[in-house]
Each structure stands twice: as C-alpha cells, then as structure tokens.
Amino acid sequence: MQIDIVTIFPEMLEGPLKGSIIGRAREKGIIKINLHNLRDYAYNKHRSVDDYPYGGGPGMVMKPEPFFCVLEKLDYLHSNNPILLMTPQGEVFNQKLAQEFATFEKMAILCGHYEGIDERVRKIVTHEISIGDYVLTGGEIPALAVVDAVSRLLPGVLGDDQSAREDSFQDGLLEHPHFTRPREYKGMKVPDILLSGNHAEIARWRKKEKFKRTLERRPELLKKLSLNEEDKQLLLQAEKELKKGD
Ligand code: ADE
C-alpha cells in the first residue's frame, strides 16, 4: 500500500515512521510512505501556505491551491482512493475505518494547521477524520495514528506471533487479561486455568474475560454484536461474576 502524507512539518513524521514495525514494513516494501511538503506546492511569491481569513477574525487559514496541486500531481483527484483530512471536526477514527482504508492500494492524508483550512479543500476530501474529542496543534500526530493502525492490518506487517486477529475491537470486544511469569508476584497469582493446559477451557475463560472487561469499560460495544448460544451463556456468566465482584 502507498500512503501519501501532505504536511508543512515533514520532520515531525520522519522519525516515528522510521522506527519499529512500520519502519521494518517500509524496508520490506509492504508499505510505501511518502512525505510531501505542502510548501513545495505553494507557487506564490512568498511560498506561503496560509492567509488571512475573509471576513476578518483571528488566526490564519490554509490556502486551497497547494492542496489541490499536490493531489493533482499525485493523481488522486480523479481516482477512487481515499483522501483523508485530519481535523477535530471529523468522524472519530476506529478499527472499522482502519480496516476499510487498509483495503486500498493508495491513500492520501492531509494534515491541517492554524485556525483551519479553506472550505473548498473539503470538496476534494473523501473522509474527514478526528482521533478524538480534543484539539491538537495539527494533523501530524493524528496522521501517525491512522498510518499505524492501517499499516499493521496489511498482510506481512505483523509476524504470526503478533497477529492482529485477537486485538481489541477486531471481534468487537476488548481484550482479555494477559499474564506471563512469575506465577505469583507480590501476592498476585496467575489464574489457575491458564496453567491447566486445557486449551478449550482457556479459550472459554478468555472469551468470558473479554465480555467482563467490555461490560465494565465499554458496554455500548456489546449492543453491536450478534452472539451465538455459547457466547450468550458466557456473557450471562460474565455478568454474574461481575455482580459478585469476581
Ligand atoms: N487536528 C487537531 N486536533 C485533531 C484531532 N483530534 N483529530 C484529528 N486532527 C486534529
């Protein structure tokens, strides 16, 4: 997959995109991430990417032409590929959107700044995306969150042992608790079932714990699920155990 990020601060993105799993996926050629400096597409005398708002008021507004130019040059304007604008006014990003974006060969991410972006840029954007109800200084950190979430879904990015299959949200539930050695630490014990070697029972326990965690922290997620009979039983059991305080 190719991801084109348009920013006035490419240096903010270079480091994080070099490291760890994303860096390795780039080296392996599974993802190609191109950083485009918006200033290179500002063809006015001072290469300015922003200007005063019509109608007055504080702050600057990002000009439309550089965004149109860069997207035209990269062949996005008449394609079906997603063009994301990172903005706190957008749809809140989630795993489902990450899965949708991961199906494309190519996508562009525009990072906003200042007070806002000229409204006409919105006409060429396919998705306005927020990473949560808080305001950051710009779209670069949100863009990194999207790139990371999308990249790790691409085949070959995660090793088998890191598989995305069991992630929180992949099956609509939060993850079950994890334990490693030692068996007892500061008086806290690993649940016996995990030491039993009974894989079917361990799988049932984990599913039940997923239900418990989701009931406690994000009960609204459960409404979206269609459960089979066994899951319904496990959910009931999870509710009972939570009531008892287990
Ligand atoms: N730009 C500034 N804040 C943002 C947010 N929460 N999500 C996406 N883009 C942003």
PDB file of C-alpha atoms and ligand atoms in Angstrom:
ATOM      1  CA  MET A   1       0.000   0.000   0.000  1.00  0.00           C
ATOM      2  CA  GLN A   2       1.124   3.545  -0.693  1.00  0.00           C
ATOM      3  CA  ILE A   3       0.363   6.335   1.798  1.00  0.00           C
ATOM      4  CA  ASP A   4       0.989   9.954   0.795  1.00  0.00           C
ATOM      5  CA  ILE A   5       1.099  12.378   3.714  1.00  0.00           C
ATOM      6  CA  VAL A   6       0.827  16.090   2.985  1.00  0.00           C
ATOM      7  CA  THR A   7       2.220  18.302   5.749  1.00  0.00           C
ATOM      8  CA  ILE A   8       4.035  21.553   6.439  1.00  0.00           C
ATOM      9  CA  PHE A   9       6.147  19.727   9.058  1.00  0.00           C
ATOM     10  CA  PRO A  10       7.531  16.562   7.403  1.00  0.00           C
ATOM     11  CA  GLU A  11      10.280  16.431  10.039  1.00  0.00           C
ATOM     12  CA  MET A  12       7.628  15.731  12.691  1.00  0.00           C
ATOM     13  CA  LEU A  13       6.779  12.488  10.903  1.00  0.00           C
ATOM     14  CA  GLU A  14      10.145  11.248   9.666  1.00  0.00           C
ATOM     15  CA  GLY A  15      11.431   9.843  12.963  1.00  0.00           C
ATOM     16  CA  PRO A  16       8.303   7.979  14.086  1.00  0.00           C
ATOM     17  CA  LEU A  17       7.838   6.426  10.635  1.00  0.00           C
ATOM     18  CA  LYS A  18      11.393   5.065  10.608  1.00  0.00           C
ATOM     19  CA  GLY A  19      11.177   3.067  13.808  1.00  0.00           C
ATOM     20  CA  SER A  20       9.784  -0.235  14.932  1.00  0.00           C
ATOM     21  CA  ILE A  21       7.209  -2.251  12.999  1.00  0.00           C
ATOM     22  CA  ILE A  22       6.302   0.485  10.499  1.00  0.00           C
ATOM     23  CA  GLY A  23       9.975   1.117   9.722  1.00  0.00           C
ATOM     24  CA  ARG A  24      10.510  -2.576   9.046  1.00  0.00           C
ATOM     25  CA  ALA A  25       7.390  -2.820   6.880  1.00  0.00           C
ATOM     26  CA  ARG A  26       8.719   0.094   4.808  1.00  0.00           C
ATOM     27  CA  GLU A  27      12.100  -1.592   4.428  1.00  0.00           C
ATOM     28  CA  LYS A  28      10.370  -4.808   3.340  1.00  0.00           C
ATOM     29  CA  GLY A  29       8.391  -2.799   0.771  1.00  0.00           C
ATOM     30  CA  ILE A  30       4.978  -3.730   2.205  1.00  0.00           C
ATOM     31  CA  ILE A  31       4.138  -0.070   2.705  1.00  0.00           C
ATOM     32  CA  LYS A  32       5.469   2.901   0.861  1.00  0.00           C
ATOM     33  CA  ILE A  33       5.052   6.128   2.838  1.00  0.00           C
ATOM     34  CA  ASN A  34       5.797   9.373   1.024  1.00  0.00           C
ATOM     35  CA  LEU A  35       6.019  12.690   2.870  1.00  0.00           C
ATOM     36  CA  HIS A  36       5.077  15.737   0.783  1.00  0.00           C
ATOM     37  CA  ASN A  37       5.933  19.215   1.985  1.00  0.00           C
ATOM     38  CA  LEU A  38       2.920  21.410   1.230  1.00  0.00           C
ATOM     39  CA  ARG A  39       5.236  24.399   0.848  1.00  0.00           C
ATOM     40  CA  ASP A  40       6.698  22.818  -2.307  1.00  0.00           C
ATOM     41  CA  TYR A  41       3.266  23.280  -3.889  1.00  0.00           C
ATOM     42  CA  ALA A  42       2.812  26.938  -2.891  1.00  0.00           C
ATOM     43  CA  TYR A  43       3.581  28.666  -6.173  1.00  0.00           C
ATOM     44  CA  ASN A  44       3.063  32.242  -4.901  1.00  0.00           C
ATOM     45  CA  LYS A  45       5.901  34.758  -4.401  1.00  0.00           C
ATOM     46  CA  HIS A  46       6.491  34.018  -0.726  1.00  0.00           C
ATOM     47  CA  ARG A  47       5.632  30.308  -0.891  1.00  0.00           C
ATOM     48  CA  SER A  48       3.012  30.938   1.740  1.00  0.00           C
ATOM     49  CA  VAL A  49       0.570  28.165   2.577  1.00  0.00           C
ATOM     50  CA  ASP A  50      -1.757  30.323   4.689  1.00  0.00           C
ATOM     51  CA  ASP A  51      -3.502  33.681   4.513  1.00  0.00           C
ATOM     52  CA  TYR A  52      -5.817  35.989   6.472  1.00  0.00           C
ATOM     53  CA  PRO A  53      -9.439  34.904   6.764  1.00  0.00           C
ATOM     54  CA  TYR A  54     -12.006  36.654   4.576  1.00  0.00           C
ATOM     55  CA  GLY A  55     -14.417  38.413   6.890  1.00  0.00           C
ATOM     56  CA  GLY A  56     -11.697  39.073   9.444  1.00  0.00           C
ATOM     57  CA  GLY A  57     -11.042  37.428  12.773  1.00  0.00           C
ATOM     58  CA  PRO A  58      -8.042  35.883  14.483  1.00  0.00           C
ATOM     59  CA  GLY A  59      -5.718  33.239  13.074  1.00  0.00           C
ATOM     60  CA  MET A  60      -4.732  32.204   9.603  1.00  0.00           C
ATOM     61  CA  VAL A  61      -6.418  29.876   7.122  1.00  0.00           C
ATOM     62  CA  MET A  62      -4.588  27.322   4.983  1.00  0.00           C
ATOM     63  CA  LYS A  63      -4.863  28.204   1.305  1.00  0.00           C
ATOM     64  CA  PRO A  64      -6.641  25.825  -1.094  1.00  0.00           C
ATOM     65  CA  GLU A  65      -4.275  25.874  -4.100  1.00  0.00           C
ATOM     66  CA  PRO A  66      -1.314  23.931  -2.615  1.00  0.00           C
ATOM     67  CA  PHE A  67      -3.641  21.083  -1.541  1.00  0.00           C
ATOM     68  CA  PHE A  68      -5.275  20.883  -4.975  1.00  0.00           C
ATOM     69  CA  CYS A  69      -1.851  20.995  -6.688  1.00  0.00           C
ATOM     70  CA  VAL A  70      -0.295  18.222  -4.641  1.00  0.00           C
ATOM     71  CA  LEU A  71      -3.308  15.927  -5.021  1.00  0.00           C
ATOM     72  CA  GLU A  72      -3.453  16.591  -8.767  1.00  0.00           C
ATOM     73  CA  LYS A  73       0.256  15.839  -9.128  1.00  0.00           C
ATOM     74  CA  LEU A  74      -0.148  12.579  -7.177  1.00  0.00           C
ATOM     75  CA  ASP A  75      -3.152  11.510  -9.314  1.00  0.00           C
ATOM     76  CA  TYR A  76      -5.700  11.469  -6.510  1.00  0.00           C
ATOM     77  CA  LEU A  77      -8.240  13.887  -7.909  1.00  0.00           C
ATOM     78  CA  HIS A  78      -9.988  11.588 -10.328  1.00  0.00           C
ATOM     79  CA  SER A  79      -9.327   8.324  -8.537  1.00  0.00           C
ATOM     80  CA  ASN A  80     -11.378   6.314  -6.049  1.00  0.00           C
ATOM     81  CA  ASN A  81      -8.610   6.354  -3.473  1.00  0.00           C
ATOM     82  CA  PRO A  82      -9.328   7.846  -0.047  1.00  0.00           C
ATOM     83  CA  ILE A  83      -8.199  11.405   0.666  1.00  0.00           C
ATOM     84  CA  LEU A  84      -8.290  11.988   4.408  1.00  0.00           C
ATOM     85  CA  LEU A  85      -8.293  15.350   6.118  1.00  0.00           C
ATOM     86  CA  MET A  86      -7.227  15.171   9.745  1.00  0.00           C
ATOM     87  CA  THR A  87      -9.461  17.525  11.720  1.00  0.00           C
ATOM     88  CA  PRO A  88     -11.119  17.548  15.154  1.00  0.00           C
ATOM     89  CA  GLN A  89     -14.397  18.153  13.286  1.00  0.00           C
ATOM     90  CA  GLY A  90     -14.184  14.785  11.537  1.00  0.00           C
ATOM     91  CA  GLU A  91     -15.677  11.345  12.090  1.00  0.00           C
ATOM     92  CA  VAL A  92     -13.984   9.685  15.064  1.00  0.00           C
ATOM     93  CA  PHE A  93     -11.423   7.135  13.846  1.00  0.00           C
ATOM     94  CA  ASN A  94     -11.988   3.492  14.771  1.00  0.00           C
ATOM     95  CA  GLN A  95     -10.910  -0.033  13.859  1.00  0.00           C
ATOM     96  CA  LYS A  96     -13.626  -0.373  11.216  1.00  0.00           C
ATOM     97  CA  LEU A  97     -12.318   2.679   9.353  1.00  0.00           C
ATOM     98  CA  ALA A  98      -8.755   1.339   9.686  1.00  0.00           C
ATOM     99  CA  GLN A  99      -9.925  -1.922   8.064  1.00  0.00           C
ATOM    100  CA  GLU A 100     -11.687  -0.028   5.286  1.00  0.00           C
ATOM    101  CA  PHE A 101      -8.624   2.116   4.497  1.00  0.00           C
ATOM    102  CA  ALA A 102      -6.358  -0.958   4.543  1.00  0.00           C
ATOM    103  CA  THR A 103      -8.210  -2.350   1.504  1.00  0.00           C
ATOM    104  CA  PHE A 104      -6.960   0.423  -0.810  1.00  0.00           C
ATOM    105  CA  GLU A 105      -3.780   0.428  -2.905  1.00  0.00           C
ATOM    106  CA  LYS A 106      -3.191   4.056  -2.117  1.00  0.00           C
ATOM    107  CA  MET A 107      -4.418   6.783   0.208  1.00  0.00           C
ATOM    108  CA  ALA A 108      -3.573  10.414   0.957  1.00  0.00           C
ATOM    109  CA  ILE A 109      -3.612  12.109   4.357  1.00  0.00           C
ATOM    110  CA  LEU A 110      -3.786  15.893   4.634  1.00  0.00           C
ATOM    111  CA  CYS A 111      -2.567  17.433   7.884  1.00  0.00           C
ATOM    112  CA  GLY A 112      -4.338  20.649   8.839  1.00  0.00           C
ATOM    113  CA  HIS A 113      -2.930  23.532  10.889  1.00  0.00           C
ATOM    114  CA  TYR A 114      -3.673  27.055  12.085  1.00  0.00           C
ATOM    115  CA  GLU A 115      -7.286  28.048  12.612  1.00  0.00           C
ATOM    116  CA  GLY A 116      -8.476  25.891   9.765  1.00  0.00           C
ATOM    117  CA  ILE A 117      -8.389  25.051   6.117  1.00  0.00           C
ATOM    118  CA  ASP A 118     -10.113  26.871   3.290  1.00  0.00           C
ATOM    119  CA  GLU A 119     -13.549  25.283   2.979  1.00  0.00           C
ATOM    120  CA  ARG A 120     -13.017  24.441  -0.688  1.00  0.00           C
ATOM    121  CA  VAL A 121     -10.407  21.812   0.226  1.00  0.00           C
ATOM    122  CA  ARG A 122     -13.248  19.841   1.832  1.00  0.00           C
ATOM    123  CA  LYS A 123     -14.732  19.333  -1.639  1.00  0.00           C
ATOM    124  CA  ILE A 124     -11.852  17.076  -2.698  1.00  0.00           C
ATOM    125  CA  VAL A 125     -11.540  15.204   0.574  1.00  0.00           C
ATOM    126  CA  THR A 126     -13.286  11.817   0.877  1.00  0.00           C
ATOM    127  CA  HIS A 127     -13.070  11.452   4.692  1.00  0.00           C
ATOM    128  CA  GLU A 128     -12.651  13.990   7.479  1.00  0.00           C
ATOM    129  CA  ILE A 129     -11.122  12.119  10.385  1.00  0.00           C
ATOM    130  CA  SER A 130     -10.656  13.016  14.054  1.00  0.00           C
ATOM    131  CA  ILE A 131      -8.708  10.858  16.503  1.00  0.00           C
ATOM    132  CA  GLY A 132     -10.766  12.003  19.464  1.00  0.00           C
ATOM    133  CA  ASP A 133     -12.556  14.877  21.091  1.00  0.00           C
ATOM    134  CA  TYR A 134      -9.547  17.019  21.906  1.00  0.00           C
ATOM    135  CA  VAL A 135      -7.647  19.577  19.890  1.00  0.00           C
ATOM    136  CA  LEU A 136      -4.004  19.068  18.903  1.00  0.00           C
ATOM    137  CA  THR A 137      -1.706  21.659  17.327  1.00  0.00           C
ATOM    138  CA  GLY A 138      -2.006  19.996  13.931  1.00  0.00           C
ATOM    139  CA  GLY A 139      -2.882  16.880  11.992  1.00  0.00           C
ATOM    140  CA  GLU A 140       0.570  15.239  12.094  1.00  0.00           C
ATOM    141  CA  ILE A 141       0.114  13.186  15.270  1.00  0.00           C
ATOM    142  CA  PRO A 142      -3.396  12.117  14.183  1.00  0.00           C
ATOM    143  CA  ALA A 143      -1.943  11.121  10.782  1.00  0.00           C
ATOM    144  CA  LEU A 144       0.616   8.916  12.557  1.00  0.00           C
ATOM    145  CA  ALA A 145      -2.169   7.197  14.493  1.00  0.00           C
ATOM    146  CA  VAL A 146      -4.041   6.415  11.262  1.00  0.00           C
ATOM    147  CA  VAL A 147      -0.898   5.220   9.429  1.00  0.00           C
ATOM    148  CA  ASP A 148      -0.009   2.947  12.333  1.00  0.00           C
ATOM    149  CA  ALA A 149      -3.490   1.437  12.698  1.00  0.00           C
ATOM    150  CA  VAL A 150      -3.845   0.850   8.937  1.00  0.00           C
ATOM    151  CA  SER A 151      -0.306  -0.465   8.350  1.00  0.00           C
ATOM    152  CA  ARG A 152      -0.478  -3.169  10.994  1.00  0.00           C
ATOM    153  CA  LEU A 153      -3.507  -4.659   9.216  1.00  0.00           C
ATOM    154  CA  LEU A 154      -1.606  -5.193   5.964  1.00  0.00           C
ATOM    155  CA  PRO A 155      -0.528  -8.783   5.312  1.00  0.00           C
ATOM    156  CA  GLY A 156       3.076  -9.387   6.377  1.00  0.00           C
ATOM    157  CA  VAL A 157       3.433  -6.320   8.604  1.00  0.00           C
ATOM    158  CA  LEU A 158       2.917  -8.167  11.874  1.00  0.00           C
ATOM    159  CA  GLY A 159       4.599 -11.500  12.495  1.00  0.00           C
ATOM    160  CA  ASP A 160       2.383 -14.521  13.252  1.00  0.00           C
ATOM    161  CA  ASP A 161       3.004 -14.118  16.962  1.00  0.00           C
ATOM    162  CA  GLN A 162       1.836 -10.510  16.860  1.00  0.00           C
ATOM    163  CA  SER A 163      -1.197 -11.293  14.742  1.00  0.00           C
ATOM    164  CA  ALA A 164      -3.894  -8.639  14.665  1.00  0.00           C
ATOM    165  CA  ARG A 165      -6.608 -11.313  14.822  1.00  0.00           C
ATOM    166  CA  GLU A 166      -7.050 -11.256  18.582  1.00  0.00           C
ATOM    167  CA  ASP A 167      -6.894  -7.488  19.002  1.00  0.00           C
ATOM    168  CA  SER A 168      -9.285  -5.440  20.997  1.00  0.00           C
ATOM    169  CA  PHE A 169     -12.071  -4.340  18.623  1.00  0.00           C
ATOM    170  CA  GLN A 170     -11.232  -6.876  15.910  1.00  0.00           C
ATOM    171  CA  ASP A 171     -14.077  -9.062  17.235  1.00  0.00           C
ATOM    172  CA  GLY A 172     -15.890  -6.073  18.723  1.00  0.00           C
ATOM    173  CA  LEU A 173     -14.711  -6.870  22.275  1.00  0.00           C
ATOM    174  CA  LEU A 174     -11.913  -5.578  24.483  1.00  0.00           C
ATOM    175  CA  GLU A 175      -9.000  -7.932  25.097  1.00  0.00           C
ATOM    176  CA  HIS A 176      -8.851 -10.458  27.923  1.00  0.00           C
ATOM    177  CA  PRO A 177      -6.144 -10.071  30.609  1.00  0.00           C
ATOM    178  CA  HIS A 178      -2.643 -11.350  29.834  1.00  0.00           C
ATOM    179  CA  PHE A 179      -0.116 -12.916  32.218  1.00  0.00           C
ATOM    180  CA  THR A 180       3.478 -14.083  31.979  1.00  0.00           C
ATOM    181  CA  ARG A 181       6.000 -15.364  34.539  1.00  0.00           C
ATOM    182  CA  PRO A 182       6.344 -15.256  37.504  1.00  0.00           C
ATOM    183  CA  ARG A 183       3.386 -17.350  38.565  1.00  0.00           C
ATOM    184  CA  GLU A 184       2.986 -15.245  41.690  1.00  0.00           C
ATOM    185  CA  TYR A 185       4.140 -11.646  42.073  1.00  0.00           C
ATOM    186  CA  LYS A 186       3.740  -9.550  45.235  1.00  0.00           C
ATOM    187  CA  GLY A 187       0.942 -11.865  46.344  1.00  0.00           C
ATOM    188  CA  MET A 188      -0.890 -11.625  42.982  1.00  0.00           C
ATOM    189  CA  LYS A 189      -1.431 -15.010  41.361  1.00  0.00           C
ATOM    190  CA  VAL A 190      -1.925 -16.039  37.759  1.00  0.00           C
ATOM    191  CA  PRO A 191      -5.411 -17.647  37.379  1.00  0.00           C
ATOM    192  CA  ASP A 192      -5.091 -21.445  37.698  1.00  0.00           C
ATOM    193  CA  ILE A 193      -6.995 -22.088  34.476  1.00  0.00           C
ATOM    194  CA  LEU A 194      -4.127 -20.580  32.439  1.00  0.00           C
ATOM    195  CA  LEU A 195      -1.760 -23.181  33.867  1.00  0.00           C
ATOM    196  CA  SER A 196      -4.143 -26.085  33.238  1.00  0.00           C
ATOM    197  CA  GLY A 197      -3.087 -26.852  29.666  1.00  0.00           C
ATOM    198  CA  ASN A 198      -6.782 -27.295  28.741  1.00  0.00           C
ATOM    199  CA  HIS A 199      -6.942 -25.167  25.604  1.00  0.00           C
ATOM    200  CA  ALA A 200     -10.712 -25.318  25.161  1.00  0.00           C
ATOM    201  CA  GLU A 201     -11.280 -24.202  28.747  1.00  0.00           C
ATOM    202  CA  ILE A 202      -8.674 -21.470  28.411  1.00  0.00           C
ATOM    203  CA  ALA A 203     -10.394 -20.182  25.256  1.00  0.00           C
ATOM    204  CA  ARG A 204     -13.764 -20.121  27.076  1.00  0.00           C
ATOM    205  CA  TRP A 205     -12.224 -18.321  30.069  1.00  0.00           C
ATOM    206  CA  ARG A 206     -10.621 -15.727  27.799  1.00  0.00           C
ATOM    207  CA  LYS A 207     -13.868 -15.078  25.969  1.00  0.00           C
ATOM    208  CA  LYS A 208     -15.683 -14.670  29.284  1.00  0.00           C
ATOM    209  CA  GLU A 209     -12.997 -12.240  30.489  1.00  0.00           C
ATOM    210  CA  LYS A 210     -13.386 -10.285  27.259  1.00  0.00           C
ATOM    211  CA  PHE A 211     -17.092  -9.969  27.999  1.00  0.00           C
ATOM    212  CA  LYS A 212     -16.347  -8.866  31.576  1.00  0.00           C
ATOM    213  CA  ARG A 213     -13.884  -6.231  30.507  1.00  0.00           C
ATOM    214  CA  THR A 214     -16.196  -4.933  27.794  1.00  0.00           C
ATOM    215  CA  LEU A 215     -19.187  -4.880  30.167  1.00  0.00           C
ATOM    216  CA  GLU A 216     -17.175  -2.903  32.701  1.00  0.00           C
ATOM    217  CA  ARG A 217     -15.473  -0.434  30.401  1.00  0.00           C
ATOM    218  CA  ARG A 218     -17.349  -0.166  27.093  1.00  0.00           C
ATOM    219  CA  PRO A 219     -20.816  -1.748  27.490  1.00  0.00           C
ATOM    220  CA  GLU A 220     -22.085   0.100  24.400  1.00  0.00           C
ATOM    221  CA  LEU A 221     -19.835  -2.110  22.213  1.00  0.00           C
ATOM    222  CA  LEU A 222     -21.863  -5.192  23.162  1.00  0.00           C
ATOM    223  CA  LYS A 223     -25.019  -3.833  21.586  1.00  0.00           C
ATOM    224  CA  LYS A 224     -23.429  -4.059  18.146  1.00  0.00           C
ATOM    225  CA  LEU A 225     -22.636  -7.781  18.371  1.00  0.00           C
ATOM    226  CA  SER A 226     -24.624 -10.789  17.216  1.00  0.00           C
ATOM    227  CA  LEU A 227     -23.863 -13.607  19.646  1.00  0.00           C
ATOM    228  CA  ASN A 228     -24.222 -17.360  19.246  1.00  0.00           C
ATOM    229  CA  GLU A 229     -25.690 -19.514  22.040  1.00  0.00           C
ATOM    230  CA  GLU A 230     -22.341 -20.277  23.650  1.00  0.00           C
ATOM    231  CA  ASP A 231     -21.390 -16.602  23.675  1.00  0.00           C
ATOM    232  CA  LYS A 232     -24.740 -15.701  25.223  1.00  0.00           C
ATOM    233  CA  GLN A 233     -24.083 -18.167  28.044  1.00  0.00           C
ATOM    234  CA  LEU A 234     -20.591 -16.767  28.574  1.00  0.00           C
ATOM    235  CA  LEU A 235     -21.963 -13.225  28.633  1.00  0.00           C
ATOM    236  CA  LEU A 236     -24.523 -14.205  31.295  1.00  0.00           C
ATOM    237  CA  GLN A 237     -21.785 -15.827  33.336  1.00  0.00           C
ATOM    238  CA  ALA A 238     -19.605 -12.728  32.936  1.00  0.00           C
ATOM    239  CA  GLU A 239     -22.468 -10.536  34.200  1.00  0.00           C
ATOM    240  CA  LYS A 240     -22.980 -12.814  37.204  1.00  0.00           C
ATOM    241  CA  GLU A 241     -19.294 -12.807  38.099  1.00  0.00           C
ATOM    242  CA  LEU A 242     -19.115  -9.038  37.846  1.00  0.00           C
ATOM    243  CA  LYS A 243     -22.136  -8.710  40.170  1.00  0.00           C
ATOM    244  CA  LYS A 244     -20.424 -10.988  42.671  1.00  0.00           C
ATOM    245  CA  GLY A 245     -17.299  -8.820  42.368  1.00  0.00           C
ATOM    246  CA  ASP A 246     -15.046 -11.545  40.814  1.00  0.00           C
TER     247      ASP A 246
HETATM  248  N1  ADE B   1      -6.105  18.207  14.410  1.00  0.00           N
HETATM  249  C1  ADE B   1      -6.137  18.785  15.618  1.00  0.00           C
HETATM  250  N2  ADE B   1      -6.750  18.029  16.519  1.00  0.00           N
HETATM  251  C2  ADE B   1      -7.129  16.878  15.868  1.00  0.00           C
HETATM  252  C3  ADE B   1      -7.817  15.705  16.250  1.00  0.00           C
HETATM  253  N3  ADE B   1      -8.264  15.500  17.481  1.00  0.00           N
HETATM  254  N4  ADE B   1      -8.024  14.761  15.314  1.00  0.00           N
HETATM  255  C4  ADE B   1      -7.590  14.948  14.054  1.00  0.00           C
HETATM  256  N5  ADE B   1      -6.949  16.046  13.628  1.00  0.00           N
HETATM  257  C5  ADE B   1      -6.716  17.003  14.528  1.00  0.00           C
END
